[in-house]
Short mmCIF file of C-alpha atoms in Angstrom, two decimals:
data_model
loop_
_atom_site.label_atom_id
_atom_site.label_comp_id
_atom_site.label_asym_id
_atom_site.label_seq_id
_atom_site.Cartn_x
_atom_site.Cartn_y
_atom_site.Cartn_z
CA UNK A 1432 40.61 6.76 35.85
CA UNK A 1433 42.48 3.86 34.19
CA UNK A 1434 39.46 3.77 31.49
CA UNK A 1435 39.77 7.27 30.85
CA UNK A 1436 43.85 6.92 30.30
CA UNK A 1437 42.96 3.56 28.02
CA UNK A 1438 41.01 6.12 26.07
CA UNK A 1439 42.97 8.81 25.74
CA UNK A 1440 45.92 6.10 24.67
CA UNK A 1441 43.72 4.85 21.84
CA UNK A 1442 42.87 8.15 20.62
CA UNK A 1443 46.69 8.79 20.58
CA UNK A 1444 47.30 5.47 18.52
CA UNK A 1445 44.57 6.36 16.33
CA UNK A 1446 45.82 9.70 15.35
CA UNK A 1447 49.47 8.38 14.64
CA UNK A 1448 48.02 5.49 12.36
CA UNK A 1449 45.39 8.08 10.59
CA UNK A 1450 48.15 10.51 10.00
CA UNK A 1451 50.74 7.91 8.14
CA UNK A 1452 50.43 8.54 4.87
CA UNK A 1453 52.81 8.37 1.93
CA UNK A 1454 52.45 10.72 -1.14
CA UNK A 1455 54.51 9.09 -3.85
CA UNK A 1456 56.40 10.33 -6.87
CA UNK A 1457 53.80 11.50 -9.49
CA UNK A 1458 56.77 10.34 -12.20
CA UNK A 1459 56.28 6.61 -10.80
CA UNK A 1460 53.03 5.70 -8.85
CA UNK A 1461 51.14 9.52 -8.41
CA UNK A 1462 49.42 10.44 -5.04
CA UNK A 1463 47.67 7.26 -3.61
CA UNK A 1464 46.78 8.70 -0.25
CA UNK A 1465 43.37 9.53 0.12
CA UNK A 1466 43.14 12.80 2.67
CA UNK A 1467 39.92 13.98 3.44
CA UNK A 1468 38.59 17.14 5.27
CA UNK A 1469 35.21 17.54 7.14
CA UNK A 1470 33.56 20.71 8.32
CA UNK A 1471 29.83 21.25 10.08
CA UNK A 1472 27.44 23.70 8.23
CA UNK A 1473 25.09 25.65 10.32
CA UNK A 1474 26.08 25.23 14.15
CA UNK A 1475 28.89 22.44 14.85
CA UNK A 1476 26.40 21.40 17.99
CA UNK A 1477 26.18 17.77 19.25
CA UNK A 1478 26.41 16.20 21.91
CA UNK A 1479 25.95 12.02 22.25
CA UNK A 1480 22.73 13.26 20.80
CA UNK A 1481 23.18 16.97 19.74
CA UNK A 1482 25.75 19.47 21.68
CA UNK A 1483 29.36 19.52 20.84
CA UNK A 1484 30.60 17.65 18.01
CA UNK A 1485 34.26 17.93 18.87
CA UNK A 1486 37.20 16.05 17.81
CA UNK A 1487 37.70 13.28 17.34
CA UNK A 1488 34.92 13.11 15.37
CA UNK A 1489 34.27 9.33 13.78
CA UNK A 1490 31.77 9.02 10.73
CA UNK A 1491 30.91 6.36 8.04
CA UNK A 1492 32.67 7.66 4.92
CA UNK A 1493 31.42 5.31 1.97
CA UNK A 1494 33.88 5.91 -1.33
CA UNK A 1495 32.90 4.58 -4.90
CA UNK A 1496 34.51 4.84 -8.13
CA UNK A 1497 30.92 5.37 -9.64
CA UNK A 1498 29.15 8.76 -8.55
CA UNK A 1499 25.82 7.78 -6.56
CA UNK A 1500 26.14 4.48 -6.13
CA UNK A 1501 28.36 3.07 -3.08
CA UNK A 1502 27.54 -0.70 -2.69
CA UNK A 1503 29.99 -1.92 -0.48
CA UNK A 1504 31.56 -4.53 -2.20
CA UNK A 1505 35.64 -4.25 -0.87
CA UNK A 1506 36.90 -2.84 -3.61
CA UNK A 1507 40.19 -0.95 -2.44
CA UNK A 1508 41.09 0.78 -5.74
CA UNK A 1509 44.30 -1.35 -6.35
CA UNK A 1510 45.16 -3.25 -9.21
CA UNK A 1511 43.72 -6.63 -7.96
CA UNK A 1512 40.20 -4.80 -8.54
CA UNK A 1513 40.88 -3.23 -11.72
CA UNK A 1514 41.30 0.57 -9.99
CA UNK A 1515 37.79 0.31 -8.86
CA UNK A 1516 36.65 1.53 -5.38
CA UNK A 1517 33.63 0.30 -3.83
CA UNK A 1518 33.72 0.27 0.24
CA UNK A 1519 32.23 1.73 3.23
CA UNK A 1520 34.33 2.81 5.63
CA UNK A 1521 34.99 4.14 9.71
CA UNK A 1522 37.24 7.68 9.70
CA UNK A 1523 37.99 9.31 12.86
CA UNK A 1524 38.79 13.23 11.99
CA UNK A 1525 40.97 14.19 14.77
CA UNK A 1526 41.70 17.91 13.66
CA UNK A 1527 39.71 19.27 10.46
CA UNK A 1528 41.38 16.48 8.12
CA UNK A 1529 42.21 12.69 8.16
CA UNK A 1530 43.89 10.23 5.64
CA UNK A 1531 42.07 6.65 4.81
CA UNK A 1532 44.77 4.72 4.44
CA UNK A 1533 45.60 2.19 1.43
CA UNK A 1534 45.18 -1.27 1.70
CA UNK A 1535 47.69 -2.28 4.11
CA UNK A 1536 45.77 -0.45 6.73
CA UNK A 1537 42.38 -1.95 5.54
CA UNK A 1538 41.63 1.42 3.77
CA UNK A 1539 41.91 2.30 0.00
CA UNK A 1540 43.79 4.29 -2.09
CA UNK A 1541 42.88 6.59 -4.53
CA UNK A 1542 43.74 4.94 -8.43
CA UNK A 1543 46.34 5.14 -10.65
CA UNK A 1544 47.04 3.66 -13.95
CA UNK A 1545 50.63 3.90 -15.40
CA UNK A 1546 51.74 4.09 -18.89
CA UNK A 1547 51.80 7.02 -20.94
CA UNK A 1548 50.37 10.29 -19.18
CA UNK A 1549 48.93 9.42 -15.63
CA UNK A 1550 45.51 8.38 -15.60
CA UNK A 1551 43.51 9.70 -12.52
CA UNK A 1552 40.47 8.11 -11.52
CA UNK A 1553 37.92 9.89 -9.55
CA UNK A 1554 36.58 8.71 -6.20
CA UNK A 1555 33.53 9.97 -4.70
CA UNK A 1556 33.13 10.14 -1.26
CA UNK A 1557 29.59 10.60 1.20
CA UNK A 1558 30.03 10.88 4.76
CA UNK A 1559 27.06 9.87 7.32
CA UNK A 1560 26.83 10.00 11.29
CA UNK A 1561 26.33 8.54 13.28
CA UNK A 1562 29.08 6.17 12.21
CA UNK A 1563 27.14 3.04 12.57
CA UNK A 1564 23.49 2.01 11.88
CA UNK A 1565 23.52 2.73 8.24
CA UNK A 1566 22.07 0.30 5.77
CA UNK A 1567 21.61 0.58 2.12
CA UNK A 1568 19.46 -1.69 -0.19
CA UNK A 1569 21.26 -1.06 -3.57
CA UNK A 1570 24.11 1.40 -2.68
CA UNK A 1571 22.19 4.41 -4.17
CA UNK A 1572 20.52 5.12 -0.86
CA UNK A 1573 21.86 5.61 2.74
CA UNK A 1574 19.02 4.10 5.33
CA UNK A 1575 18.78 4.72 9.10
CA UNK A 1576 16.31 4.56 11.80
CA UNK A 1577 17.03 6.65 14.73
CA UNK A 1578 15.05 6.49 18.22
CA UNK A 1579 14.90 10.38 19.34
CA UNK A 1580 18.32 10.13 20.97
CA UNK A 1581 20.29 10.00 17.56
CA UNK A 1582 21.97 13.24 15.64
CA UNK A 1583 21.70 12.48 12.20
CA UNK A 1584 24.21 14.20 9.64
CA UNK A 1585 24.86 13.86 6.29
CA UNK A 1586 27.94 15.09 4.00
CA UNK A 1587 26.77 14.95 0.42
CA UNK A 1588 28.73 13.50 -2.74
CA UNK A 1589 32.49 14.74 -3.19
CA UNK A 1590 35.11 13.61 -5.50
CA UNK A 1591 38.77 13.66 -5.57
CA UNK A 1592 41.67 11.70 -7.40
CA UNK A 1593 45.22 11.03 -6.80
CA UNK A 1594 46.16 13.84 -8.36
CA UNK A 1595 48.86 15.78 -6.33
CA UNK A 1596 47.61 18.88 -7.73
CA UNK A 1597 43.78 18.20 -7.05
CA UNK A 1598 42.77 19.37 -3.45
CA UNK A 1599 42.00 17.05 -1.41
CA UNK A 1600 37.79 16.37 -0.81
CA UNK A 1601 35.81 18.20 2.18
CA UNK A 1602 32.85 16.61 3.41
CA UNK A 1603 30.40 19.33 4.65
CA UNK A 1604 27.72 17.80 6.97
CA UNK A 1605 24.82 18.95 7.49
CA UNK A 1606 21.86 17.73 10.62
CA UNK A 1607 18.94 16.14 9.15
CA UNK A 1608 16.47 16.15 12.02
CA UNK A 1609 15.25 18.68 13.95
CA UNK A 1610 15.67 19.03 17.93
CA UNK A 1611 13.05 20.00 20.30
CA UNK A 1612 14.53 20.92 23.89
CA UNK A 1613 12.11 21.17 26.96
CA UNK A 1614 11.97 23.43 29.43
CA UNK A 1615 9.41 22.46 32.32
CA UNK A 1616 7.45 24.88 35.11
CA UNK A 1617 4.60 25.04 37.01
CA UNK A 1618 3.29 28.34 37.56
CA UNK A 1619 2.22 28.01 41.04
CA UNK A 1620 2.73 25.50 44.04
CA UNK A 1621 -0.91 25.01 43.53
CA UNK A 1622 -0.49 24.04 39.72
CA UNK A 1623 2.61 22.27 41.28
CA UNK A 1624 0.45 20.14 43.65
CA UNK A 1625 -2.54 20.02 41.13
CA UNK A 1626 -0.71 17.60 38.50
CA UNK A 1627 2.11 16.06 40.90
CA UNK A 1628 4.96 14.95 39.62
CA UNK A 1629 5.58 13.88 35.97
CA UNK A 1630 5.63 10.38 34.47
CA UNK A 1631 5.58 10.29 31.08
CA UNK A 1632 5.70 12.30 28.41
CA UNK A 1633 6.32 11.80 24.61
CA UNK A 1634 6.34 12.37 21.02
CA UNK A 1635 2.87 11.09 19.35
CA UNK A 1636 1.96 12.83 16.32
CA UNK A 1637 3.76 15.32 13.69
CA UNK A 1638 2.20 17.25 10.72
CA UNK A 1639 -0.36 18.36 12.91
CA UNK A 1640 -1.79 14.71 13.70
CA UNK A 1641 -1.84 13.79 10.17
CA UNK A 1642 1.54 10.86 10.99
CA UNK A 1643 2.83 9.12 13.71
CA UNK A 1644 6.22 10.64 14.30
CA UNK A 1645 8.81 9.16 11.80
CA UNK A 1646 11.24 7.46 12.53
CA UNK A 1647 13.35 6.17 9.53
CA UNK A 1648 15.08 7.94 7.23
CA UNK A 1649 16.72 7.69 3.56
CA UNK A 1650 18.81 9.21 1.49
CA UNK A 1651 19.28 9.48 -2.23
CA UNK A 1652 22.76 9.18 -2.54
CA UNK A 1653 22.96 10.97 -5.65
CA UNK A 1654 20.60 13.99 -5.78
CA UNK A 1655 20.51 13.62 -1.44
CA UNK A 1656 16.65 14.25 -1.36
CA UNK A 1657 15.98 12.76 2.12
CA UNK A 1658 12.41 10.43 2.90
CA UNK A 1659 11.07 9.98 6.11
CA UNK A 1660 8.80 6.99 7.34
CA UNK A 1661 7.39 5.53 10.56
CA UNK A 1662 7.06 2.25 11.84
CA UNK A 1663 6.41 3.86 15.66
CA UNK A 1664 3.16 5.00 17.41
CA UNK A 1665 5.47 7.01 19.69
CA UNK A 1666 9.31 8.40 20.38
CA UNK A 1667 9.86 9.07 24.12
CA UNK A 1668 11.64 11.95 25.31
CA UNK A 1669 15.22 11.86 26.84
CA UNK A 1670 17.30 13.09 29.70
CA UNK A 1671 19.44 16.34 29.01
CA UNK A 1672 23.05 14.56 28.73
CA UNK A 1673 22.22 11.45 28.67
CA UNK A 1674 20.58 8.67 26.06
CA UNK A 1675 17.75 7.73 29.07
CA UNK A 1676 14.69 8.09 28.73
CA UNK A 1677 12.94 10.61 30.70
CA UNK A 1678 11.98 11.27 33.02
CA UNK A 1679 14.21 8.71 34.91
CA UNK A 1680 11.79 8.28 37.91
CA UNK A 1681 8.86 10.51 38.52
CA UNK A 1682 10.19 13.79 38.16
CA UNK A 1683 9.05 17.00 40.63
CA UNK A 1684 8.01 20.13 38.19
CA UNK A 1685 10.05 23.03 39.41
CA UNK A 1686 7.98 26.06 39.96
CA UNK A 1687 10.89 29.07 40.58
CA UNK A 1688 12.18 28.60 36.91
CA UNK A 1689 11.86 26.79 33.48
CA UNK A 1690 14.23 24.26 33.76
CA UNK A 1691 16.03 22.64 30.62
CA UNK A 1692 14.80 18.51 31.47
CA UNK A 1693 14.47 16.76 27.76
CA UNK A 1694 14.66 16.19 24.68
CA UNK A 1695 14.13 14.68 20.99
CA UNK A 1696 15.32 14.70 17.93
CA UNK A 1697 12.51 13.92 15.46
CA UNK A 1698 11.54 14.03 11.76
CA UNK A 1699 11.36 17.70 10.30
CA UNK A 1700 7.95 18.94 9.19
CA UNK A 1701 6.93 22.12 6.62
CA UNK A 1702 5.64 24.10 9.02
CA UNK A 1703 2.59 26.03 8.46
CA UNK A 1704 1.69 29.96 8.72
CA UNK A 1705 -1.60 29.05 9.40
CA UNK A 1706 -2.64 29.70 13.13
CA UNK A 1707 -3.59 26.16 15.20
CA UNK A 1708 -1.49 23.99 13.02
CA UNK A 1709 0.58 22.14 15.32
CA UNK A 1710 3.58 20.68 13.91
CA UNK A 1711 3.95 18.27 16.73
CA UNK A 1712 1.75 16.44 19.62
CA UNK A 1713 3.09 15.71 22.81
CA UNK A 1714 1.41 13.28 25.32
CA UNK A 1715 1.86 13.82 29.12
CA UNK A 1716 1.20 12.23 32.23
CA UNK A 1717 1.32 13.01 35.67
CA UNK A 1718 0.49 11.84 38.90
CA UNK A 1719 -2.83 12.78 38.79
CA UNK A 1720 -3.69 14.24 35.30
CA UNK A 1721 -3.50 12.04 31.69
CA UNK A 1722 -2.87 11.41 29.49
CA UNK A 1723 -3.52 14.88 28.25
CA UNK A 1724 -2.58 15.98 24.69
CA UNK A 1725 -0.58 19.32 23.79
CA UNK A 1726 0.38 20.54 20.80
CA UNK A 1727 3.44 23.00 19.19
CA UNK A 1728 2.66 25.06 17.11
CA UNK A 1729 5.74 26.90 15.97
CA UNK A 1730 6.14 30.48 15.11
CA UNK A 1731 8.97 33.07 13.85
CA UNK A 1732 7.87 35.47 16.07
CA UNK A 1733 5.39 37.02 18.37
CA UNK A 1734 2.61 37.26 15.85
CA UNK A 1735 4.15 35.46 13.39
CA UNK A 1736 3.42 31.98 13.01
CA UNK A 1737 6.63 29.93 11.21
CA UNK A 1738 6.49 28.46 7.74
CA UNK A 1739 8.53 26.29 5.92
CA UNK A 1740 11.18 23.10 6.48
CA UNK A 1741 12.11 22.50 10.18
CA UNK A 1742 15.64 20.30 8.84
CA UNK A 1743 18.48 21.47 11.31
CA UNK A 1744 16.25 23.99 13.61
CA UNK A 1745 16.44 23.32 17.02
CA UNK A 1746 13.85 24.54 19.30
CA UNK A 1747 13.12 25.21 22.75
CA UNK A 1748 9.75 24.28 24.06
CA UNK A 1749 8.55 25.82 27.35
CA UNK A 1750 6.06 23.90 29.01
CA UNK A 1751 3.90 25.35 31.70
CA UNK A 1752 1.68 23.57 34.16
CA UNK A 1753 -1.02 25.47 35.23
CA UNK A 1754 -4.16 25.06 37.38
CA UNK A 1755 -6.14 24.06 33.91
CA UNK A 1756 -3.90 23.36 31.52
CA UNK A 1757 -0.53 23.14 29.60
CA UNK A 1758 0.41 26.17 27.92
CA UNK A 1759 3.86 25.65 25.56
CA UNK A 1760 5.76 28.12 23.71
CA UNK A 1761 8.62 26.86 21.23
CA UNK A 1762 11.71 29.03 20.75
CA UNK A 1763 14.11 28.24 17.73
CA UNK A 1764 17.50 28.17 19.13
CA UNK A 1765 20.68 26.48 18.48
CA UNK A 1766 21.51 25.01 15.17
CA UNK A 1767 19.69 27.43 13.04
CA UNK A 1768 17.73 30.12 13.97
CA UNK A 1769 13.55 30.21 12.84
CA UNK A 1770 11.71 31.99 15.44
CA UNK A 1771 9.35 31.24 18.07
CA UNK A 1772 6.28 28.66 18.57
CA UNK A 1773 3.03 28.85 20.90
CA UNK A 1774 0.14 26.92 21.67
CA UNK A 1775 -2.27 27.03 24.66
CA UNK A 1776 -3.76 23.09 25.59
CA UNK A 1777 -6.47 22.45 27.92
CA UNK A 1778 -6.85 19.01 29.35
#
C-alpha cells in the first residue's frame, strides 16, 4: 500500500509540473509554451504489452526545427542555440494534452524571433511508444528492438509554432506490430493425457516459413515507412497480463473451455489469399510429444483466406490438442478487425 501511495503522489506531482505553462503576450514574446495533444488510431488497447493504454500515458517525443531529422543534440529553441530545436524528450499525457515545458524544466520552447513582425519558426514532432529503447543513427530514422512482450507505436510527424492562433499539434499514434493471443484446449481427457502438460511454445517463423521472426524495426521519420529485420531464431510467448515467458511452469491443457493463456506481439506480415500459406509458424513441446511444428493460416471468413497487411491487427489463435494433431484457428479481434484463420497441423 505504501508503494501505491508513493506512485500516486509522483503522478500527481508530474501532472502539476506538466500543467505549468505560461503564455506570453504576443506583442512582447509570443507563445513559447509547447502544448501537444495525443490520440490513438484504431483501438486504444495496450497493456504493459497491449491492453488498456490509460492515462497517464508516457511516450518519447522527438522535436526538431528540421522536418524529418531528429538527431538529439540538445537544442531547446532559445537564443543561445540560434532558436533551433533538436531534442528528445519524455512526455506524460495525464489527460489528452500535455506541455513540453521550456528550458527551465529541461524541455523546449517554440522559437520566437522579435523585431518587426513576429517570426514564428515551426517545430516538428514525432511520437514513439514505449518511451524508452529507441535509437537513431542519423536522426532520420527511429530504431527499436522488441522481444515479443512489447507493443510499439508511432505518431507521424506533425508541426506547430509559437503563434497563439496556431492550434496545438496532435500526435496520432498507430500500432506498428501484430498481436497474437492464444487460447488453448484439449478436445478430451484422452487427448490431454496423450500430450501431457505444455512445456514450451515459441514463434519460430513468419512469411510462410521464409524468415525467422522479425524483432527489429526502423521507421523513416520523413516518410513513416517501417522496415523489419531479424536477429533471433524465435520469439517466446508470454503469459497474459504479464511479461513473463509462457508457460511459467508445465501448463495443464484444459479440457472444458479454450482458455486465454498467452500472447506474442510480433512483426506484421502481408498475408496471402492462397490456401496453405502459413503467415506464422509455432514450435510446441509437451511432456510427451514434440517439438511439433504448427502453422497458422489466416482467414477473413469461414471460407475466405485473409489477404493484406496485418499491421495493427489482433488475432485470437485457438490451439486445440486432439489425439493425433494440433488444430489451429485464428480470429481477428481487438485493435482492428480483419477476419479469421484456420490451419490443421499433424505431428
